[in-house]
Amino acid sequence: MLYFDNASTTKISKSALNAYINSSENFYNPSALYAQALESKKLIEDARSFLIKYFKGDKNSSFIFTGCATEANNTVLNSCITRKDKKYIISAGEHSSIHNTAKSYIEKGFNIKFIPLLSNGGINIEELKKELDNSVALVSCIHVSNETGAINDIKQIVDLTKSLSPNALVHSDGVQAVGKLNIDLKDSGVDFYTISAHKIHGPKGIGALYIKNPNKFKPFILGGGQEKNLRAGTENIPAIVSFIEALKEVKIKDYSKHKKAIMDNLKVDYILISDMYCVNNIISVCFKGVRAETIQHILENKDILVGTGSACNSRAGINRVISQLVNYDYAIGAIRLSFEDVSVEDCKLVAAELSNAVDEYKKRINK
């Protein structure tokens, strides 16, 4: 089986799984006061300190643990979108957990501005600049596009925002950036940053949110005061410990040769969305006049698993992000290849089989 859908999810690593199993023995509620519970609390605080150090967080910053990245993203928007006399800026390339939450606020009468994309799926900085003014309270821009791999320069976005909208807060969804880019949160200046475990060989059901200044954050989930009163709910200790173990194993690798092998061996007409300003192990390529889900199933029968875009959008019809970048005839044929720890020969094989699948599809419909 060749798995080329790592942007959707990754297999939990053996060490992360072992960490999960072993830490499950520490089942005590970290909010209790006896010695065993205090040890549970220490595991959480050690994990929190690791995250701040690992991502080079600001001196007074914190991380809170969430049930997933979707919760973290929702939390930021629900914390910041509070006044109808303010403007809230969202890139048009956001994950559904940001995009759909923003749309729900539009329905409630809030002033949400979506910033259009460049041809590779990154945010259009010039269009962002036009919307920045003193009324802006929040800017949210994904760090690496989950659809195309486009890299947004978060430091540039923060610097631009703070210069033209000095009271605005900036959030970035960093889920696809972890493991692909070196991340320095203090240097970037970002106020909020979302990460997730299951994209880096950790368990599902655990995410985390970086908060530069907890005093500028309004909790989304209320209850027993856990997570320094920033996110209520008994913490999932095994998942937290496993998350940290997965992070310790992360190694940023150069996949430029693998991307080249794929592009050199595609023998059918296509449009490449993922250009040189994208990470090399997420490739979005569109084929005219084919149905991506059919191509996906043809390849599945050959033990090759590929994506048709974000798994959160895969049942929604045409891909929301890709449809902004190419016309309909190409957008319905969008395939996303996202890979790790595969050989160049594997990439050549997948490209050849993908070409064959497109040819096979077109022969069927042209009979």
CSV table of C-alpha atoms in Angstrom, one decimal:
chain,number,residue,atom,x,y,z
A,1,MET,CA,0.0,0.0,0.0
A,2,LEU,CA,1.3,3.4,-1.0
A,3,TYR,CA,-0.2,6.1,1.3
A,4,PHE,CA,-0.2,9.6,-0.3
A,5,ASP,CA,-2.8,11.3,1.9
A,6,ASN,CA,-0.7,12.4,4.9
A,7,ALA,CA,-2.2,15.9,4.8
A,8,SER,CA,-5.5,14.2,5.8
A,9,THR,CA,-4.0,12.2,8.7
A,10,THR,CA,-0.9,10.2,9.6
A,11,LYS,CA,-0.4,6.9,11.2
A,12,ILE,CA,0.5,7.1,14.9
A,13,SER,CA,4.1,6.3,15.5
A,14,LYS,CA,5.1,3.3,17.7
A,15,SER,CA,6.8,5.6,20.3
A,16,ALA,CA,3.8,7.9,20.4
A,17,LEU,CA,1.4,4.9,20.8
A,18,ASN,CA,3.6,3.4,23.6
A,19,ALA,CA,3.6,6.8,25.3
A,20,TYR,CA,-0.2,6.9,25.1
A,21,ILE,CA,-0.5,3.3,26.5
A,22,ASN,CA,2.0,3.8,29.3
A,23,SER,CA,0.7,7.2,30.5
A,24,SER,CA,-2.8,5.7,30.6
A,25,GLU,CA,-1.7,4.1,33.8
A,26,ASN,CA,-1.7,7.6,35.3
A,27,PHE,CA,-5.5,7.8,35.3
A,28,TYR,CA,-5.9,10.3,38.2
A,29,ASN,CA,-7.8,13.5,37.7
A,30,PRO,CA,-5.2,16.3,37.5
A,31,SER,CA,-7.5,18.7,39.3
A,32,ALA,CA,-7.5,16.6,42.5
A,33,LEU,CA,-5.1,17.4,45.3
A,34,TYR,CA,-3.6,14.1,46.4
A,35,ALA,CA,-0.1,13.1,45.4
A,36,GLN,CA,-1.0,10.9,42.4
A,37,ALA,CA,-3.2,13.6,40.9
A,38,LEU,CA,-0.4,16.1,41.4
A,39,GLU,CA,1.9,13.8,39.3
A,40,SER,CA,-0.8,13.9,36.6
A,41,LYS,CA,-0.8,17.7,36.7
A,42,LYS,CA,2.9,17.7,36.4
A,43,LEU,CA,2.8,15.7,33.2
A,44,ILE,CA,0.5,18.4,31.7
A,45,GLU,CA,2.6,21.3,32.8
A,46,ASP,CA,5.8,19.6,31.5
A,47,ALA,CA,4.1,19.1,28.2
A,48,ARG,CA,3.0,22.7,28.1
A,49,SER,CA,6.5,23.9,28.9
A,50,PHE,CA,7.9,21.7,26.2
A,51,LEU,CA,5.6,23.3,23.6
A,52,ILE,CA,6.5,26.8,24.5
A,53,LYS,CA,10.2,25.9,24.3
A,54,TYR,CA,9.9,23.8,21.1
A,55,PHE,CA,8.0,26.5,19.2
A,56,LYS,CA,9.9,29.4,20.8
A,57,GLY,CA,6.9,31.0,22.4
A,58,ASP,CA,6.9,34.5,23.9
A,59,LYS,CA,8.0,34.8,27.5
A,60,ASN,CA,4.5,35.4,28.9
A,61,SER,CA,2.7,33.0,26.5
A,62,SER,CA,0.9,29.8,27.2
A,63,PHE,CA,-0.4,26.8,25.3
A,64,ILE,CA,-3.8,25.2,26.1
A,65,PHE,CA,-4.7,21.7,25.1
A,66,THR,CA,-7.9,21.2,23.1
A,67,GLY,CA,-9.8,18.3,21.8
A,68,CYS,CA,-8.6,19.0,18.2
A,69,ALA,CA,-7.4,21.7,15.9
A,70,THR,CA,-11.0,22.5,14.9
A,71,GLU,CA,-11.8,23.3,18.5
A,72,ALA,CA,-8.7,25.5,18.8
A,73,ASN,CA,-9.6,27.4,15.6
A,74,ASN,CA,-13.2,27.8,16.8
A,75,THR,CA,-12.0,29.0,20.1
A,76,VAL,CA,-10.0,31.8,18.6
A,77,LEU,CA,-12.8,33.1,16.5
A,78,ASN,CA,-15.3,32.9,19.3
A,79,SER,CA,-12.9,34.7,21.6
A,80,CYS,CA,-12.2,37.5,19.2
A,81,ILE,CA,-15.4,38.1,17.2
A,82,THR,CA,-17.4,40.0,19.7
A,83,ARG,CA,-18.4,43.5,18.3
A,84,LYS,CA,-20.4,44.3,15.2
A,85,ASP,CA,-18.6,47.7,14.8
A,86,LYS,CA,-15.3,45.9,14.2
A,87,LYS,CA,-13.9,44.2,11.1
A,88,TYR,CA,-12.6,40.6,11.1
A,89,ILE,CA,-10.4,39.5,8.2
A,90,ILE,CA,-10.1,35.8,7.2
A,91,SER,CA,-8.1,34.4,4.3
A,92,ALA,CA,-10.2,32.6,1.7
A,93,GLY,CA,-7.9,29.6,1.9
A,94,GLU,CA,-8.7,28.7,5.5
A,95,HIS,CA,-9.6,25.2,6.8
A,96,SER,CA,-13.3,24.6,7.1
A,97,SER,CA,-13.1,25.0,10.9
A,98,ILE,CA,-12.2,28.7,10.3
A,99,HIS,CA,-14.2,29.3,7.1
A,100,ASN,CA,-17.5,27.9,8.3
A,101,THR,CA,-17.3,29.6,11.7
A,102,ALA,CA,-16.6,32.9,10.0
A,103,LYS,CA,-19.7,32.3,7.8
A,104,SER,CA,-21.8,31.7,10.8
A,105,TYR,CA,-20.8,35.1,12.2
A,106,ILE,CA,-21.7,36.8,8.9
A,107,GLU,CA,-25.2,35.3,9.3
A,108,LYS,CA,-25.3,37.0,12.8
A,109,GLY,CA,-24.5,40.4,11.2
A,110,PHE,CA,-20.8,40.6,11.9
A,111,ASN,CA,-18.4,42.3,9.4
A,112,ILE,CA,-16.3,39.5,8.1
A,113,LYS,CA,-14.0,40.1,5.1
A,114,PHE,CA,-12.5,37.2,3.1
A,115,ILE,CA,-9.2,38.0,1.4
A,116,PRO,CA,-8.8,36.3,-2.0
A,117,LEU,CA,-6.0,34.0,-2.9
A,118,LEU,CA,-3.0,33.9,-5.2
A,119,SER,CA,-2.9,31.2,-7.9
A,120,ASN,CA,-1.1,28.8,-5.6
A,121,GLY,CA,-3.6,29.1,-2.7
A,122,GLY,CA,-1.7,31.6,-0.6
A,123,ILE,CA,-3.2,34.8,0.6
A,124,ASN,CA,-3.1,37.9,-1.6
A,125,ILE,CA,-1.1,40.3,0.5
A,126,GLU,CA,-2.0,43.4,-1.6
A,127,GLU,CA,-5.7,42.7,-1.1
A,128,LEU,CA,-5.1,42.2,2.6
A,129,LYS,CA,-3.4,45.5,2.8
A,130,LYS,CA,-6.4,47.2,1.3
A,131,GLU,CA,-8.7,45.9,4.2
A,132,LEU,CA,-6.4,46.8,7.1
A,133,ASP,CA,-7.4,49.8,9.1
A,134,ASN,CA,-8.2,50.8,12.7
A,135,SER,CA,-11.5,48.9,12.7
A,136,VAL,CA,-9.8,45.5,12.3
A,137,ALA,CA,-9.9,43.3,15.5
A,138,LEU,CA,-8.7,40.0,14.1
A,139,VAL,CA,-6.8,38.6,11.1
A,140,SER,CA,-6.7,34.8,10.6
A,141,CYS,CA,-4.4,33.3,8.0
A,142,ILE,CA,-3.4,29.7,7.6
A,143,HIS,CA,0.4,29.1,7.7
A,144,VAL,CA,0.5,26.2,5.2
A,145,SER,CA,-2.5,25.5,3.0
A,146,ASN,CA,-3.9,22.1,3.7
A,147,GLU,CA,-5.1,22.0,0.1
A,148,THR,CA,-2.1,23.2,-1.9
A,149,GLY,CA,0.8,23.4,0.5
A,150,ALA,CA,1.1,27.2,-0.2
A,151,ILE,CA,3.3,28.9,2.5
A,152,ASN,CA,2.0,32.2,3.9
A,153,ASP,CA,4.7,34.4,5.5
A,154,ILE,CA,3.1,34.8,8.9
A,155,LYS,CA,5.8,37.3,10.1
A,156,GLN,CA,5.1,39.5,7.1
A,157,ILE,CA,1.3,39.3,7.8
A,158,VAL,CA,1.8,40.1,11.5
A,159,ASP,CA,4.1,43.0,10.8
A,160,LEU,CA,1.7,44.4,8.2
A,161,THR,CA,-1.3,44.0,10.4
A,162,LYS,CA,0.3,45.6,13.4
A,163,SER,CA,1.5,48.6,11.4
A,164,LEU,CA,-1.9,49.3,9.8
A,165,SER,CA,-4.2,47.9,12.4
A,166,PRO,CA,-2.3,48.2,15.7
A,167,ASN,CA,-5.1,46.9,17.9
A,168,ALA,CA,-5.7,43.8,15.8
A,169,LEU,CA,-4.9,40.3,16.9
A,170,VAL,CA,-3.4,37.8,14.4
A,171,HIS,CA,-4.1,34.0,14.4
A,172,SER,CA,-2.6,31.4,12.2
A,173,ASP,CA,-3.6,27.8,11.7
A,174,GLY,CA,-0.3,26.0,11.8
A,175,VAL,CA,-1.5,22.4,11.6
A,176,GLN,CA,0.1,21.7,8.2
A,177,ALA,CA,3.3,23.7,9.0
A,178,VAL,CA,4.5,21.6,11.9
A,179,GLY,CA,7.0,19.1,10.6
A,180,LYS,CA,7.5,21.0,7.3
A,181,LEU,CA,8.8,24.4,8.5
A,182,ASN,CA,10.9,25.8,11.3
A,183,ILE,CA,8.5,27.7,13.5
A,184,ASP,CA,9.5,30.5,15.8
A,185,LEU,CA,6.4,32.0,17.4
A,186,LYS,CA,8.1,34.8,19.2
A,187,ASP,CA,9.9,36.0,16.1
A,188,SER,CA,6.6,35.8,14.0
A,189,GLY,CA,4.8,37.9,16.6
A,190,VAL,CA,1.6,35.9,16.1
A,191,ASP,CA,-1.0,36.1,18.9
A,192,PHE,CA,-2.6,32.7,18.4
A,193,TYR,CA,-1.3,29.6,16.7
A,194,THR,CA,-3.1,26.2,16.2
A,195,ILE,CA,-1.4,22.8,16.1
A,196,SER,CA,-2.6,19.2,15.9
A,197,ALA,CA,-1.2,15.8,16.9
A,198,HIS,CA,-2.6,13.5,14.3
A,199,LYS,CA,-0.9,15.3,11.4
A,200,ILE,CA,2.6,14.5,12.9
A,201,HIS,CA,2.1,10.8,13.8
A,202,GLY,CA,0.4,11.5,17.1
A,203,PRO,CA,-3.1,10.5,18.3
A,204,LYS,CA,-6.3,11.9,17.0
A,205,GLY,CA,-8.4,13.9,19.5
A,206,ILE,CA,-5.8,16.2,20.8
A,207,GLY,CA,-4.7,19.7,19.6
A,208,ALA,CA,-3.2,22.8,21.2
A,209,LEU,CA,-3.5,26.5,20.9
A,210,TYR,CA,-0.7,29.0,21.5
A,211,ILE,CA,-1.9,32.2,23.3
A,212,LYS,CA,0.7,35.0,23.3
A,213,ASN,CA,-1.1,37.0,25.9
A,214,PRO,CA,-3.7,35.2,28.0
A,215,ASN,CA,-5.2,38.5,29.1
A,216,LYS,CA,-6.4,39.1,25.6
A,217,PHE,CA,-8.2,35.7,25.4
A,218,LYS,CA,-11.8,34.9,26.2
A,219,PRO,CA,-12.4,31.2,27.0
A,220,PHE,CA,-14.7,29.3,24.7
A,221,ILE,CA,-15.5,26.2,26.9
A,222,LEU,CA,-16.4,27.1,30.5
A,223,GLY,CA,-16.6,24.7,33.4
A,224,GLY,CA,-14.2,23.6,36.1
A,225,GLY,CA,-11.4,26.1,35.5
A,226,GLN,CA,-8.9,23.7,34.0
A,227,GLU,CA,-6.0,24.9,31.7
A,228,LYS,CA,-5.5,28.0,33.8
A,229,ASN,CA,-9.1,28.9,33.4
A,230,LEU,CA,-8.6,29.1,29.6
A,231,ARG,CA,-10.3,25.8,28.6
A,232,ALA,CA,-12.5,23.8,30.9
A,233,GLY,CA,-12.7,20.0,30.8
A,234,THR,CA,-10.6,17.2,32.4
A,235,GLU,CA,-7.4,17.0,30.4
A,236,ASN,CA,-6.6,14.0,28.2
A,237,ILE,CA,-3.3,13.1,29.7
A,238,PRO,CA,-2.4,10.0,27.5
A,239,ALA,CA,-3.1,12.0,24.4
A,240,ILE,CA,-1.1,15.0,25.6
A,241,VAL,CA,1.9,12.9,26.5
A,242,SER,CA,1.7,11.1,23.2
A,243,PHE,CA,1.5,14.4,21.3
A,244,ILE,CA,4.7,15.5,22.9
A,245,GLU,CA,6.4,12.2,22.0
A,246,ALA,CA,5.3,12.6,18.4
A,247,LEU,CA,6.8,16.1,18.3
A,248,LYS,CA,10.1,14.9,19.7
A,249,GLU,CA,10.4,12.6,16.6
A,250,VAL,CA,9.6,15.3,14.0
A,251,LYS,CA,12.3,15.8,11.4
A,252,ILE,CA,12.0,18.4,8.6
A,253,LYS,CA,13.0,16.7,5.3
A,254,ASP,CA,13.6,17.9,1.8
A,255,TYR,CA,11.1,16.3,-0.6
A,256,SER,CA,12.1,18.4,-3.7
A,257,LYS,CA,13.4,15.4,-5.5
A,258,HIS,CA,10.2,13.5,-4.8
A,259,LYS,CA,8.0,16.3,-6.1
A,260,LYS,CA,10.2,16.5,-9.3
A,261,ALA,CA,9.8,12.8,-9.8
A,262,ILE,CA,6.0,13.1,-9.6
A,263,MET,CA,5.8,16.0,-12.0
A,264,ASP,CA,8.3,14.5,-14.5
A,265,ASN,CA,6.3,11.3,-14.7
A,266,LEU,CA,2.8,12.7,-15.1
A,267,LYS,CA,2.1,12.0,-18.8
A,268,VAL,CA,-1.3,13.6,-19.1
A,269,ASP,CA,-2.4,17.2,-19.3
A,270,TYR,CA,-2.7,18.9,-15.9
A,271,ILE,CA,-2.6,22.2,-14.0
A,272,LEU,CA,-0.1,22.3,-11.1
A,273,ILE,CA,-1.4,24.5,-8.3
A,274,SER,CA,1.5,23.8,-5.9
A,275,ASP,CA,4.3,26.0,-7.1
A,276,MET,CA,7.7,26.8,-5.8
A,277,TYR,CA,6.2,28.8,-2.8
A,278,CYS,CA,4.6,25.6,-1.5
A,279,VAL,CA,5.9,22.9,0.7
A,280,ASN,CA,7.2,20.0,-1.5
A,281,ASN,CA,5.3,17.2,0.1
A,282,ILE,CA,1.8,18.5,-0.6
A,283,ILE,CA,1.0,18.6,-4.3
A,284,SER,CA,-2.3,19.8,-5.7
A,285,VAL,CA,-2.7,18.9,-9.4
A,286,CYS,CA,-5.9,19.3,-11.5
A,287,PHE,CA,-6.9,17.2,-14.5
A,288,LYS,CA,-9.5,18.6,-16.9
A,289,GLY,CA,-12.7,16.8,-17.5
A,290,VAL,CA,-12.3,14.0,-14.9
A,291,ARG,CA,-14.0,13.3,-11.6
A,292,ALA,CA,-11.4,13.3,-8.8
A,293,GLU,CA,-13.3,10.8,-6.7
A,294,THR,CA,-13.4,8.3,-9.6
A,295,ILE,CA,-9.6,8.7,-10.1
A,296,GLN,CA,-9.2,8.2,-6.3
A,297,HIS,CA,-11.1,4.9,-6.5
A,298,ILE,CA,-9.2,3.6,-9.5
A,299,LEU,CA,-6.0,4.2,-7.7
A,300,GLU,CA,-7.4,2.6,-4.5
A,301,ASN,CA,-7.9,-0.6,-6.4
A,302,LYS,CA,-4.2,-0.5,-7.2
A,303,ASP,CA,-3.3,0.0,-3.5
A,304,ILE,CA,-2.5,3.7,-3.9
A,305,LEU,CA,-4.3,6.1,-1.6
A,306,VAL,CA,-4.5,9.8,-2.6
A,307,GLY,CA,-6.6,12.7,-1.5
A,308,THR,CA,-9.1,14.8,-3.4
A,309,GLY,CA,-8.5,17.8,-1.1
A,310,SER,CA,-9.3,18.3,2.6
A,311,ALA,CA,-11.0,15.3,4.2
A,312,CYS,CA,-13.3,17.9,5.9
A,313,ASN,CA,-14.5,19.0,2.4
A,314,SER,CA,-14.4,15.6,0.6
A,315,ARG,CA,-18.2,15.1,0.8
A,316,ALA,CA,-19.1,18.6,0.0
A,317,GLY,CA,-18.8,18.4,-3.8
A,318,ILE,CA,-16.4,20.7,-5.6
A,319,ASN,CA,-13.4,21.8,-3.5
A,320,ARG,CA,-13.9,25.3,-2.1
A,321,VAL,CA,-10.3,26.4,-2.2
A,322,ILE,CA,-9.3,24.8,-5.5
A,323,SER,CA,-12.4,26.2,-7.2
A,324,GLN,CA,-11.1,29.7,-6.5
A,325,LEU,CA,-7.9,28.9,-8.4
A,326,VAL,CA,-9.0,27.1,-11.5
A,327,ASN,CA,-12.2,26.8,-13.6
A,328,TYR,CA,-14.8,24.2,-12.9
A,329,ASP,CA,-13.6,21.7,-15.5
A,330,TYR,CA,-10.3,21.5,-13.7
A,331,ALA,CA,-11.5,21.9,-10.1
A,332,ILE,CA,-13.6,18.8,-10.2
A,333,GLY,CA,-10.5,16.9,-11.2
A,334,ALA,CA,-8.3,18.1,-8.3
A,335,ILE,CA,-6.0,15.4,-6.7
A,336,ARG,CA,-3.9,16.1,-3.7
A,337,LEU,CA,-0.8,14.0,-3.2
A,338,SER,CA,0.7,14.4,0.3
A,339,PHE,CA,3.5,12.1,1.4
A,340,GLU,CA,6.2,11.3,3.9
A,341,ASP,CA,9.0,8.7,4.1
A,342,VAL,CA,8.4,7.4,0.5
A,343,SER,CA,11.1,6.8,-2.1
A,344,VAL,CA,11.6,8.7,-5.3
A,345,GLU,CA,10.7,5.4,-7.1
A,346,ASP,CA,7.4,5.3,-5.2
A,347,CYS,CA,6.7,8.8,-6.4
A,348,LYS,CA,7.4,7.8,-10.0
A,349,LEU,CA,5.1,4.8,-9.7
A,350,VAL,CA,2.3,6.9,-8.3
A,351,ALA,CA,2.6,9.5,-11.0
A,352,ALA,CA,2.6,6.8,-13.7
A,353,GLU,CA,-0.5,5.1,-12.2
A,354,LEU,CA,-2.2,8.5,-11.8
A,355,SER,CA,-1.6,9.2,-15.5
A,356,ASN,CA,-3.0,5.7,-16.4
A,357,ALA,CA,-6.1,6.4,-14.2
A,358,VAL,CA,-6.8,9.7,-15.9
A,359,ASP,CA,-6.4,8.0,-19.3
A,360,GLU,CA,-8.6,5.1,-18.3
A,361,TYR,CA,-11.3,7.5,-17.1
A,362,LYS,CA,-11.3,9.5,-20.3
A,363,LYS,CA,-11.5,6.3,-22.4
A,364,ARG,CA,-14.6,5.3,-20.5
A,365,ILE,CA,-16.5,8.5,-20.9
A,366,ASN,CA,-15.5,8.8,-24.6
A,367,LYS,CA,-16.8,5.4,-25.6
